[in-house]
Amino acid sequence: MKLIYLAAPFAVSVLSLSRDRGEWMAPQRDAVRGPCPMLNTLANYGYLPRNGKGISRDVAIEVLDTVINWDVSVAGPLYDFAQPTNPTPNATTIDLDQLTTHNVLEYDGSLSRQDAFFGPADFTTPNINVEQAARARTARIVTAASTNPSFTLPQIGAYFDYRETAAYQFVFGTWNLEADNIKDKISTPLEAVEYFFKYERLPLEKGWVRPINRLTYDVLVNFVLESQVLTHGQMNGTVPY
Ligand code: HEM
Ligand code: MG
């Protein structure tokens, strides 16, 4: 048994993460989770620390690269944005529950939190196109704004918003970035997205595999700006990083 462990390539981890890395386990009693379904999911597999605490920049970057093919140009700035949510001065790690710090990164009108699962009524076909995803996003904000008297959506929230919608499409969808119409650039199986949000598990049993395409900053920004046209009729200025 020992020999098998030694021989197994996954046993050697530069990150010194546990041997059961890659195995889904529900969070244990000492674990914390936060508002990001993907970071929660990665902790559930032990790619990020299972207790959800002490996540360093290097680990976040390595894991997003390895598991979902996200380039450091996306993962790095995203992590840097989150770092200030750790209240300890000069901290170099984050805990997942710290990400809920209201209006730093976490904001009202989330896709799947609080009340309902994000507007399934918006999705009427087995595959979501970019336009449906953008409209579901907008519908969710309108609902939150009209039902929550203290609703605020700071500028930063508005940007992250479309990024999050973009994020799940990039991870779970099939890309066709050469398509003429933004609407057709990614097609995302609804089943996979629902499964992910509901269970905080990668939809491997629905046939999901690590995206072949690498998500770089340029790809993300162009996609987010173009997506805005679908709901606002125009691009919404620049992006925060
Ligand atoms: C939500 C942080 C990576 C997908 C959030 C929120 C935070 C956050 C603070 C809460 C915003 C809110 O709704 O109020 C981060 C950080 C990341 C990261 C710091 C990396 C270092 C990712 C990745 C994905 C992702 C790789 C890929 C799918 C989402 C989605 C939501 C979200 C879909 C919206 C959840 C909802 O509205 O219910 N993230 N995230 N995130 N994140 Fe992440
Ligand atoms: Mg929120």
mmCIF file with all atom_site columns, N, CA and C in Angstrom, residues 9-11 13 15-26 33 40-50 62-63 66-67 195 200-205 208:
data_model
loop_
_atom_site.group_PDB
_atom_site.id
_atom_site.type_symbol
_atom_site.label_atom_id
_atom_site.label_alt_id
_atom_site.label_comp_id
_atom_site.label_asym_id
_atom_site.label_entity_id
_atom_site.label_seq_id
_atom_site.pdbx_PDB_ins_code
_atom_site.Cartn_x
_atom_site.Cartn_y
_atom_site.Cartn_z
_atom_site.occupancy
_atom_site.B_iso_or_equiv
_atom_site.pdbx_formal_charge
_atom_site.auth_seq_id
_atom_site.auth_comp_id
_atom_site.auth_asym_id
_atom_site.auth_atom_id
_atom_site.pdbx_PDB_model_num
ATOM 1   N N  . PRO A 1 9   ? 1.625   9.489  -8.879  1.00 0.00 ? 9   PRO A N  1
ATOM 2   C CA . PRO A 1 9   ? 2.115   10.843 -9.159  1.00 0.00 ? 9   PRO A CA 1
ATOM 3   C C  . PRO A 1 9   ? 1.415   11.904 -8.331  1.00 0.00 ? 9   PRO A C  1
ATOM 4   N N  . PHE A 1 10  ? 0.152   11.688 -8.002  1.00 0.00 ? 10  PHE A N  1
ATOM 5   C CA . PHE A 1 10  ? -0.593  12.707 -7.271  1.00 0.00 ? 10  PHE A CA 1
ATOM 6   C C  . PHE A 1 10  ? -0.164  12.803 -5.813  1.00 0.00 ? 10  PHE A C  1
ATOM 7   N N  . ALA A 1 11  ? 0.551   11.794 -5.338  1.00 0.00 ? 11  ALA A N  1
ATOM 8   C CA . ALA A 1 11  ? 0.984   11.829 -3.937  1.00 0.00 ? 11  ALA A CA 1
ATOM 9   C C  . ALA A 1 11  ? 2.030   12.913 -3.723  1.00 0.00 ? 11  ALA A C  1
ATOM 10  N N  . SER A 1 13  ? 2.892   16.379 -4.018  1.00 0.00 ? 13  SER A N  1
ATOM 11  C CA . SER A 1 13  ? 2.272   17.675 -4.276  1.00 0.00 ? 13  SER A CA 1
ATOM 12  C C  . SER A 1 13  ? 3.167   18.781 -3.750  1.00 0.00 ? 13  SER A C  1
ATOM 13  N N  . LEU A 1 15  ? 2.311   21.531 -3.175  1.00 0.00 ? 15  LEU A N  1
ATOM 14  C CA . LEU A 1 15  ? 1.509   22.358 -2.292  1.00 0.00 ? 15  LEU A CA 1
ATOM 15  C C  . LEU A 1 15  ? 1.322   21.729 -0.928  1.00 0.00 ? 15  LEU A C  1
ATOM 16  N N  . SER A 1 16  ? 1.880   20.569 -0.719  1.00 0.00 ? 16  SER A N  1
ATOM 17  C CA . SER A 1 16  ? 1.742   19.836 0.532   1.00 0.00 ? 16  SER A CA 1
ATOM 18  C C  . SER A 1 16  ? 0.277   19.686 0.939   1.00 0.00 ? 16  SER A C  1
ATOM 19  N N  . LEU A 1 17  ? -0.573  19.522 -0.042  1.00 0.00 ? 17  LEU A N  1
ATOM 20  C CA . LEU A 1 17  ? -1.967  19.296 0.295   1.00 0.00 ? 17  LEU A CA 1
ATOM 21  C C  . LEU A 1 17  ? -2.170  17.804 0.523   1.00 0.00 ? 17  LEU A C  1
ATOM 22  N N  . SER A 1 18  ? -3.295  17.476 1.112   1.00 0.00 ? 18  SER A N  1
ATOM 23  C CA . SER A 1 18  ? -3.470  16.095 1.559   1.00 0.00 ? 18  SER A CA 1
ATOM 24  C C  . SER A 1 18  ? -3.552  15.114 0.391   1.00 0.00 ? 18  SER A C  1
ATOM 25  N N  . ARG A 1 19  ? -3.343  13.844 0.727   1.00 0.00 ? 19  ARG A N  1
ATOM 26  C CA . ARG A 1 19  ? -3.281  12.779 -0.258  1.00 0.00 ? 19  ARG A CA 1
ATOM 27  C C  . ARG A 1 19  ? -4.636  12.552 -0.933  1.00 0.00 ? 19  ARG A C  1
ATOM 28  N N  . ASP A 1 20  ? -5.705  12.950 -0.245  1.00 0.00 ? 20  ASP A N  1
ATOM 29  C CA . ASP A 1 20  ? -7.029  12.726 -0.833  1.00 0.00 ? 20  ASP A CA 1
ATOM 30  C C  . ASP A 1 20  ? -7.474  13.898 -1.706  1.00 0.00 ? 20  ASP A C  1
ATOM 31  N N  . ARG A 1 21  ? -6.535  14.693 -2.128  1.00 0.00 ? 21  ARG A N  1
ATOM 32  C CA . ARG A 1 21  ? -6.816  15.790 -3.034  1.00 0.00 ? 21  ARG A CA 1
ATOM 33  C C  . ARG A 1 21  ? -7.562  15.261 -4.267  1.00 0.00 ? 21  ARG A C  1
ATOM 34  N N  . GLY A 1 22  ? -8.642  15.924 -4.626  1.00 0.00 ? 22  GLY A N  1
ATOM 35  C CA . GLY A 1 22  ? -9.401  15.478 -5.792  1.00 0.00 ? 22  GLY A CA 1
ATOM 36  C C  . GLY A 1 22  ? -10.624 14.655 -5.431  1.00 0.00 ? 22  GLY A C  1
ATOM 37  N N  . GLU A 1 23  ? -10.757 14.303 -4.171  1.00 0.00 ? 23  GLU A N  1
ATOM 38  C CA . GLU A 1 23  ? -11.915 13.533 -3.728  1.00 0.00 ? 23  GLU A CA 1
ATOM 39  C C  . GLU A 1 23  ? -12.912 14.484 -3.071  1.00 0.00 ? 23  GLU A C  1
ATOM 40  N N  . TRP A 1 24  ? -14.158 14.472 -3.516  1.00 0.00 ? 24  TRP A N  1
ATOM 41  C CA . TRP A 1 24  ? -15.161 15.389 -2.947  1.00 0.00 ? 24  TRP A CA 1
ATOM 42  C C  . TRP A 1 24  ? -15.576 14.931 -1.560  1.00 0.00 ? 24  TRP A C  1
ATOM 43  N N  . MET A 1 25  ? -15.533 15.829 -0.609  1.00 0.00 ? 25  MET A N  1
ATOM 44  C CA . MET A 1 25  ? -16.019 15.538 0.743   1.00 0.00 ? 25  MET A CA 1
ATOM 45  C C  . MET A 1 25  ? -16.774 16.753 1.257   1.00 0.00 ? 25  MET A C  1
ATOM 46  N N  . ALA A 1 26  ? -17.889 16.525 1.915   1.00 0.00 ? 26  ALA A N  1
ATOM 47  C CA . ALA A 1 26  ? -18.636 17.641 2.504   1.00 0.00 ? 26  ALA A CA 1
ATOM 48  C C  . ALA A 1 26  ? -17.748 18.339 3.529   1.00 0.00 ? 26  ALA A C  1
ATOM 49  N N  . ARG A 1 33  ? -16.941 28.256 4.740   1.00 0.00 ? 33  ARG A N  1
ATOM 50  C CA . ARG A 1 33  ? -17.218 28.422 3.318   1.00 0.00 ? 33  ARG A CA 1
ATOM 51  C C  . ARG A 1 33  ? -17.720 29.837 3.106   1.00 0.00 ? 33  ARG A C  1
ATOM 52  N N  . ASN A 1 40  ? -15.610 27.453 -2.907  1.00 0.00 ? 40  ASN A N  1
ATOM 53  C CA . ASN A 1 40  ? -16.175 26.438 -1.999  1.00 0.00 ? 40  ASN A CA 1
ATOM 54  C C  . ASN A 1 40  ? -15.994 25.043 -2.580  1.00 0.00 ? 40  ASN A C  1
ATOM 55  N N  . THR A 1 41  ? -16.297 24.926 -3.860  1.00 0.00 ? 41  THR A N  1
ATOM 56  C CA . THR A 1 41  ? -16.193 23.631 -4.540  1.00 0.00 ? 41  THR A CA 1
ATOM 57  C C  . THR A 1 41  ? -14.759 23.109 -4.503  1.00 0.00 ? 41  THR A C  1
ATOM 58  N N  . LEU A 1 42  ? -13.816 23.995 -4.803  1.00 0.00 ? 42  LEU A N  1
ATOM 59  C CA . LEU A 1 42  ? -12.413 23.564 -4.836  1.00 0.00 ? 42  LEU A CA 1
ATOM 60  C C  . LEU A 1 42  ? -11.935 23.138 -3.449  1.00 0.00 ? 42  LEU A C  1
ATOM 61  N N  . ALA A 1 43  ? -12.496 23.754 -2.409  1.00 0.00 ? 43  ALA A N  1
ATOM 62  C CA . ALA A 1 43  ? -12.172 23.322 -1.041  1.00 0.00 ? 43  ALA A CA 1
ATOM 63  C C  . ALA A 1 43  ? -12.827 21.969 -0.738  1.00 0.00 ? 43  ALA A C  1
ATOM 64  N N  . ASN A 1 44  ? -14.007 21.743 -1.297  1.00 0.00 ? 44  ASN A N  1
ATOM 65  C CA . ASN A 1 44  ? -14.680 20.457 -1.079  1.00 0.00 ? 44  ASN A CA 1
ATOM 66  C C  . ASN A 1 44  ? -13.893 19.287 -1.666  1.00 0.00 ? 44  ASN A C  1
ATOM 67  N N  . TYR A 1 45  ? -13.068 19.572 -2.671  1.00 0.00 ? 45  TYR A N  1
ATOM 68  C CA . TYR A 1 45  ? -12.218 18.532 -3.279  1.00 0.00 ? 45  TYR A CA 1
ATOM 69  C C  . TYR A 1 45  ? -10.829 18.483 -2.662  1.00 0.00 ? 45  TYR A C  1
ATOM 70  N N  . GLY A 1 46  ? -10.539 19.407 -1.746  1.00 0.00 ? 46  GLY A N  1
ATOM 71  C CA . GLY A 1 46  ? -9.206  19.441 -1.171  1.00 0.00 ? 46  GLY A CA 1
ATOM 72  C C  . GLY A 1 46  ? -8.170  20.045 -2.095  1.00 0.00 ? 46  GLY A C  1
ATOM 73  N N  . TYR A 1 47  ? -8.614  20.659 -3.211  1.00 0.00 ? 47  TYR A N  1
ATOM 74  C CA . TYR A 1 47  ? -7.653  21.393 -4.053  1.00 0.00 ? 47  TYR A CA 1
ATOM 75  C C  . TYR A 1 47  ? -7.212  22.653 -3.302  1.00 0.00 ? 47  TYR A C  1
ATOM 76  N N  . LEU A 1 48  ? -8.202  23.316 -2.695  1.00 0.00 ? 48  LEU A N  1
ATOM 77  C CA . LEU A 1 48  ? -7.909  24.363 -1.722  1.00 0.00 ? 48  LEU A CA 1
ATOM 78  C C  . LEU A 1 48  ? -8.032  23.699 -0.357  1.00 0.00 ? 48  LEU A C  1
ATOM 79  N N  . PRO A 1 49  ? -7.440  24.286 0.688   1.00 0.00 ? 49  PRO A N  1
ATOM 80  C CA . PRO A 1 49  ? -7.536  23.655 2.010   1.00 0.00 ? 49  PRO A CA 1
ATOM 81  C C  . PRO A 1 49  ? -8.994  23.320 2.348   1.00 0.00 ? 49  PRO A C  1
ATOM 82  N N  . ARG A 1 50  ? -9.205  22.094 2.816   1.00 0.00 ? 50  ARG A N  1
ATOM 83  C CA . ARG A 1 50  ? -10.581 21.639 3.076   1.00 0.00 ? 50  ARG A CA 1
ATOM 84  C C  . ARG A 1 50  ? -11.291 22.468 4.128   1.00 0.00 ? 50  ARG A C  1
ATOM 85  N N  . GLU A 1 62  ? -2.276  28.423 -8.596  1.00 0.00 ? 62  GLU A N  1
ATOM 86  C CA . GLU A 1 62  ? -1.934  27.074 -9.069  1.00 0.00 ? 62  GLU A CA 1
ATOM 87  C C  . GLU A 1 62  ? -3.185  26.222 -9.260  1.00 0.00 ? 62  GLU A C  1
ATOM 88  N N  . VAL A 1 63  ? -4.106  26.325 -8.305  1.00 0.00 ? 63  VAL A N  1
ATOM 89  C CA . VAL A 1 63  ? -5.309  25.487 -8.348  1.00 0.00 ? 63  VAL A CA 1
ATOM 90  C C  . VAL A 1 63  ? -6.235  25.903 -9.492  1.00 0.00 ? 63  VAL A C  1
ATOM 91  N N  . THR A 1 66  ? -4.613  24.534 -12.649 1.00 0.00 ? 66  THR A N  1
ATOM 92  C CA . THR A 1 66  ? -4.652  23.077 -12.764 1.00 0.00 ? 66  THR A CA 1
ATOM 93  C C  . THR A 1 66  ? -6.067  22.533 -12.996 1.00 0.00 ? 66  THR A C  1
ATOM 94  N N  . VAL A 1 67  ? -7.021  23.065 -12.264 1.00 0.00 ? 67  VAL A N  1
ATOM 95  C CA . VAL A 1 67  ? -8.352  22.450 -12.278 1.00 0.00 ? 67  VAL A CA 1
ATOM 96  C C  . VAL A 1 67  ? -9.249  23.008 -13.384 1.00 0.00 ? 67  VAL A C  1
ATOM 97  N N  . TYR A 1 195 ? -26.187 21.738 -11.347 1.00 0.00 ? 195 TYR A N  1
ATOM 98  C CA . TYR A 1 195 ? -25.527 20.756 -10.497 1.00 0.00 ? 195 TYR A CA 1
ATOM 99  C C  . TYR A 1 195 ? -24.420 21.413 -9.670  1.00 0.00 ? 195 TYR A C  1
ATOM 100 N N  . GLU A 1 200 ? -22.204 22.288 -5.074  1.00 0.00 ? 200 GLU A N  1
ATOM 101 C CA . GLU A 1 200 ? -20.824 22.759 -4.967  1.00 0.00 ? 200 GLU A CA 1
ATOM 102 C C  . GLU A 1 200 ? -19.852 21.614 -5.248  1.00 0.00 ? 200 GLU A C  1
ATOM 103 N N  . ARG A 1 201 ? -20.103 21.009 -6.387  1.00 0.00 ? 201 ARG A N  1
ATOM 104 C CA . ARG A 1 201 ? -19.314 19.897 -6.934  1.00 0.00 ? 201 ARG A CA 1
ATOM 105 C C  . ARG A 1 201 ? -19.056 20.175 -8.400  1.00 0.00 ? 201 ARG A C  1
ATOM 106 N N  . LEU A 1 202 ? -17.918 19.768 -8.896  1.00 0.00 ? 202 LEU A N  1
ATOM 107 C CA . LEU A 1 202 ? -17.673 19.851 -10.342 1.00 0.00 ? 202 LEU A CA 1
ATOM 108 C C  . LEU A 1 202 ? -18.571 18.821 -11.028 1.00 0.00 ? 202 LEU A C  1
ATOM 109 N N  . PRO A 1 203 ? -19.215 19.199 -12.135 1.00 0.00 ? 203 PRO A N  1
ATOM 110 C CA . PRO A 1 203 ? -20.190 18.285 -12.744 1.00 0.00 ? 203 PRO A CA 1
ATOM 111 C C  . PRO A 1 203 ? -19.539 17.161 -13.557 1.00 0.00 ? 203 PRO A C  1
ATOM 112 N N  . LEU A 1 204 ? -18.578 16.470 -12.958 1.00 0.00 ? 204 LEU A N  1
ATOM 113 C CA . LEU A 1 204 ? -17.849 15.398 -13.639 1.00 0.00 ? 204 LEU A CA 1
ATOM 114 C C  . LEU A 1 204 ? -18.796 14.297 -14.099 1.00 0.00 ? 204 LEU A C  1
ATOM 115 N N  . GLU A 1 205 ? -19.782 13.993 -13.270 1.00 0.00 ? 205 GLU A N  1
ATOM 116 C CA . GLU A 1 205 ? -20.703 12.910 -13.647 1.00 0.00 ? 205 GLU A CA 1
ATOM 117 C C  . GLU A 1 205 ? -21.690 13.344 -14.737 1.00 0.00 ? 205 GLU A C  1
ATOM 118 N N  . TRP A 1 208 ? -18.503 16.729 -17.514 1.00 0.00 ? 208 TRP A N  1
ATOM 119 C CA . TRP A 1 208 ? -17.614 17.896 -17.536 1.00 0.00 ? 208 TRP A CA 1
ATOM 120 C C  . TRP A 1 208 ? -16.158 17.476 -17.469 1.00 0.00 ? 208 TRP A C  1
#
